C-alpha positions as a LaTeX table, in Angstrom:
\begin{tabular}{lrrr}
\hline
Residue & $x$ (\AA) & $y$ (\AA) & $z$ (\AA) \\
\hline
Met1 & 176.39 & 2.97 & 2.96 \\
Ser2 & 174.55 & $-0.30$ & 2.55 \\
Lys3 & 171.83 & $-1.47$ & 4.88 \\
Lys4 & 172.85 & $-3.43$ & 7.95 \\
Ile5 & 171.39 & $-6.57$ & 9.46 \\
Gly6 & 170.07 & $-6.66$ & 13.01 \\
Ile7 & 170.84 & $-9.84$ & 14.92 \\
Val8 & 168.81 & $-10.41$ & 18.06 \\
Met9 & 169.00 & $-13.41$ & 20.36 \\
Gly10 & 166.78 & $-14.23$ & 23.28 \\
Ser11 & 169.72 & $-15.31$ & 25.44 \\
Asp12 & 173.49 & $-15.21$ & 25.18 \\
Ser13 & 173.36 & $-19.02$ & 25.24 \\
Asp14 & 172.15 & $-18.70$ & 21.62 \\
Leu15 & 175.45 & $-17.12$ & 20.58 \\
Pro16 & 177.07 & $-20.28$ & 19.14 \\
Val17 & 174.29 & $-20.47$ & 16.53 \\
Leu18 & 174.35 & $-16.71$ & 15.93 \\
Gln19 & 178.14 & $-16.74$ & 15.59 \\
Lys20 & 177.65 & $-18.68$ & 12.34 \\
Ala21 & 175.32 & $-15.93$ & 11.11 \\
Ile22 & 177.78 & $-13.24$ & 12.20 \\
Asp23 & 180.65 & $-14.98$ & 10.42 \\
Thr24 & 178.55 & $-15.39$ & 7.26 \\
Leu25 & 177.57 & $-11.72$ & 7.20 \\
Ala26 & 181.20 & $-10.73$ & 7.76 \\
Ser27 & 182.27 & $-12.90$ & 4.81 \\
Tyr28 & 180.00 & $-10.77$ & 2.60 \\
Asp29 & 181.17 & $-7.53$ & 4.23 \\
Val30 & 177.59 & $-6.84$ & 5.33 \\
Pro31 & 177.40 & $-4.61$ & 8.41 \\
Tyr32 & 175.46 & $-5.87$ & 11.41 \\
Glu33 & 174.60 & $-5.20$ & 15.03 \\
Val34 & 174.12 & $-7.90$ & 17.65 \\
His35 & 171.80 & $-7.64$ & 20.67 \\
Val36 & 170.28 & $-9.78$ & 23.41 \\
Phe37 & 166.60 & $-8.98$ & 23.93 \\
Ser38 & 164.01 & $-11.34$ & 25.32 \\
Ala39 & 160.41 & $-11.22$ & 24.14 \\
His40 & 159.36 & $-12.24$ & 27.65 \\
Arg41 & 161.98 & $-10.70$ & 29.96 \\
Thr42 & 162.74 & $-7.44$ & 28.12 \\
Pro43 & 159.67 & $-6.92$ & 25.92 \\
Glu44 & 159.90 & $-3.12$ & 25.89 \\
Gln45 & 163.51 & $-3.13$ & 24.68 \\
Ala46 & 162.73 & $-5.73$ & 21.99 \\
Lys47 & 159.76 & $-3.64$ & 20.84 \\
Glu48 & 161.78 & $-0.40$ & 20.77 \\
Phe49 & 164.54 & $-2.08$ & 18.74 \\
Ala50 & 162.03 & $-3.37$ & 16.19 \\
Gln51 & 160.13 & $-0.09$ & 15.94 \\
Thr52 & 163.28 & 1.96 & 15.31 \\
Ala53 & 165.24 & $-0.53$ & 13.18 \\
Glu54 & 164.28 & 0.91 & 9.81 \\
Glu55 & 165.21 & 4.48 & 10.74 \\
Lys56 & 168.54 & 3.17 & 12.09 \\
Gly57 & 169.46 & 1.73 & 8.71 \\
Phe58 & 168.59 & $-1.93$ & 9.05 \\
Gly59 & 167.43 & $-3.84$ & 5.97 \\
Ala60 & 166.39 & $-7.06$ & 7.73 \\
Ile61 & 166.47 & $-8.61$ & 11.18 \\
Ile62 & 167.55 & $-12.08$ & 12.24 \\
Ala63 & 165.90 & $-13.18$ & 15.49 \\
Ala64 & 166.85 & $-16.40$ & 17.27 \\
Ala65 & 165.24 & $-18.01$ & 20.27 \\
Gly66 & 164.62 & $-21.43$ & 21.73 \\
Met67 & 161.76 & $-23.08$ & 23.56 \\
Ala68 & 158.72 & $-20.74$ & 23.31 \\
Ala69 & 160.66 & $-18.85$ & 20.58 \\
His70 & 158.43 & $-15.81$ & 20.66 \\
Leu71 & 161.20 & $-13.33$ & 19.82 \\
Ala72 & 160.99 & $-13.39$ & 16.00 \\
Gly73 & 157.22 & $-12.93$ & 16.14 \\
Ala74 & 157.48 & $-10.12$ & 18.65 \\
Ile75 & 160.03 & $-8.37$ & 16.45 \\
Ala76 & 157.92 & $-8.92$ & 13.30 \\
Ala77 & 154.85 & $-7.52$ & 15.04 \\
Asn78 & 156.68 & $-4.22$ & 15.51 \\
Thr79 & 158.38 & $-3.65$ & 12.15 \\
Thr80 & 157.69 & $-3.96$ & 8.44 \\
Leu81 & 161.28 & $-5.03$ & 7.78 \\
Pro82 & 161.83 & $-8.68$ & 6.80 \\
Val83 & 162.37 & $-10.84$ & 9.88 \\
Ile84 & 164.20 & $-14.15$ & 9.67 \\
Gly85 & 163.65 & $-16.51$ & 12.58 \\
Ile86 & 166.15 & $-19.10$ & 13.74 \\
Pro87 & 164.64 & $-21.72$ & 16.03 \\
Ile88 & 167.26 & $-22.79$ & 18.56 \\
Gly89 & 167.58 & $-26.44$ & 19.50 \\
Ser90 & 166.99 & $-27.38$ & 23.11 \\
Ala91 & 167.40 & $-30.48$ & 25.23 \\
Gly92 & 163.71 & $-30.98$ & 25.91 \\
Leu93 & 162.21 & $-31.20$ & 22.43 \\
Gly94 & 165.30 & $-30.83$ & 20.26 \\
Gly95 & 164.14 & $-27.49$ & 18.89 \\
Leu96 & 160.82 & $-28.70$ & 17.48 \\
Asp97 & 159.03 & $-26.45$ & 19.97 \\
Ala98 & 161.03 & $-23.43$ & 18.79 \\
Leu99 & 160.51 & $-24.35$ & 15.14 \\
Leu100 & 156.75 & $-24.53$ & 15.51 \\
Ser101 & 156.62 & $-21.32$ & 17.54 \\
Thr102 & 158.67 & $-19.49$ & 14.91 \\
Val103 & 156.95 & $-20.80$ & 11.81 \\
Gln104 & 153.32 & $-20.55$ & 12.99 \\
Met105 & 152.78 & $-16.82$ & 12.57 \\
Pro106 & 149.36 & $-15.30$ & 11.90 \\
Ser107 & 148.48 & $-13.99$ & 8.45 \\
Gly108 & 149.96 & $-10.56$ & 7.80 \\
Val109 & 152.87 & $-10.92$ & 10.25 \\
Pro110 & 155.31 & $-13.20$ & 8.44 \\
Val111 & 158.57 & $-14.55$ & 9.78 \\
Ala112 & 160.83 & $-16.30$ & 7.30 \\
Thr113 & 161.99 & $-19.36$ & 9.20 \\
Val114 & 165.17 & $-21.35$ & 8.59 \\
Ala115 & 166.20 & $-24.72$ & 9.98 \\
Ile116 & 166.77 & $-25.37$ & 13.66 \\
Asp117 & 170.15 & $-23.80$ & 14.50 \\
Gly118 & 170.33 & $-22.49$ & 10.90 \\
Gly119 & 172.58 & $-19.49$ & 11.44 \\
Val120 & 174.34 & $-19.71$ & 8.08 \\
Asn121 & 171.08 & $-19.90$ & 6.13 \\
Ala122 & 169.55 & $-17.03$ & 8.09 \\
Ala123 & 172.50 & $-14.81$ & 7.25 \\
Thr124 & 172.55 & $-15.96$ & 3.63 \\
Leu125 & 168.84 & $-15.17$ & 3.30 \\
Ala126 & 169.44 & $-11.75$ & 4.83 \\
Val127 & 172.20 & $-11.13$ & 2.28 \\
Gln128 & 169.86 & $-12.23$ & $-0.52$ \\
Ile129 & 167.25 & $-9.74$ & 0.71 \\
Leu130 & 169.79 & $-6.91$ & 0.64 \\
Ala131 & 171.13 & $-8.09$ & $-2.73$ \\
Val132 & 167.81 & $-7.29$ & $-4.42$ \\
Cys133 & 169.06 & $-3.69$ & $-4.59$ \\
Asp134 & 172.83 & $-4.26$ & $-4.37$ \\
Lys135 & 174.72 & $-5.57$ & $-7.42$ \\
Thr136 & 177.93 & $-6.10$ & $-5.42$ \\
Leu137 & 176.12 & $-8.48$ & $-3.06$ \\
Gln138 & 174.48 & $-10.21$ & $-6.04$ \\
Glu139 & 177.94 & $-10.95$ & $-7.46$ \\
Lys140 & 179.26 & $-12.16$ & $-4.10$ \\
Leu141 & 176.30 & $-14.55$ & $-3.81$ \\
Lys142 & 177.01 & $-15.91$ & $-7.30$ \\
Val143 & 180.66 & $-16.52$ & $-6.41$ \\
Phe144 & 179.61 & $-18.19$ & $-3.15$ \\
Arg145 & 177.31 & $-20.55$ & $-5.04$ \\
Leu146 & 179.98 & $-21.38$ & $-7.62$ \\
Asn147 & 182.53 & $-22.09$ & $-4.88$ \\
Asn148 & 180.05 & $-24.35$ & $-3.08$ \\
Ala149 & 179.37 & $-26.26$ & $-6.30$ \\
Glu150 & 183.10 & $-26.66$ & $-6.92$ \\
Lys151 & 183.62 & $-28.06$ & $-3.41$ \\
Val152 & 180.89 & $-30.66$ & $-3.98$ \\
Leu153 & 182.35 & $-31.64$ & $-7.35$ \\
Gln154 & 185.81 & $-32.05$ & $-5.77$ \\
Lys155 & 184.33 & $-34.32$ & $-3.09$ \\
Asn156 & 182.48 & $-36.27$ & $-5.78$ \\
Ala157 & 185.69 & $-36.79$ & $-7.75$ \\
Ala158 & 187.46 & $-38.08$ & $-4.62$ \\
Ile159 & 184.62 & $-40.51$ & $-3.82$ \\
Glu160 & 184.42 & $-41.71$ & $-7.43$ \\
Ala161 & 188.17 & $-42.27$ & $-7.55$ \\
Lys162 & 188.07 & $-44.31$ & $-4.34$ \\
Tyr163 & 184.98 & $-46.44$ & $-4.98$ \\
Asn164 & 184.44 & $-46.61$ & $-8.76$ \\
Leu165 & 187.43 & $-48.67$ & $-9.80$ \\
\hline
\end{tabular}
């Protein structure tokens, strides 16, 4: 059985962003688990999840939080698995606060950080991490890239046909 991806959000209000990650992982047939743990309101549960993730078969963890966005760092502090942080946009600062909190980790405790609300990229990066040792996932990623390129070329052809008379 292949490794699974842990998905942790600080609040269920983050689910719309995480749903994109869930859908992306499902499109690759990558198993996952989804949890709500807060670095500030349920720190012991977040810590226990991180500390036991490797033995439970996880290959990487996606952690999403807004505002103070401490969740990805708290998870990373308690595991050696790769942690991918998704800063969640908020009304106050548009997610810049979460971005800076997620990306500014101390040396030796890295968190790979994707764009604000970047659920698809977080999941794709997680798949790429697992694909290092999984040829089936490597092939699926190649097909995904080729399909994306084809979509862009189709859009280009439509624009050229309309505007380049």
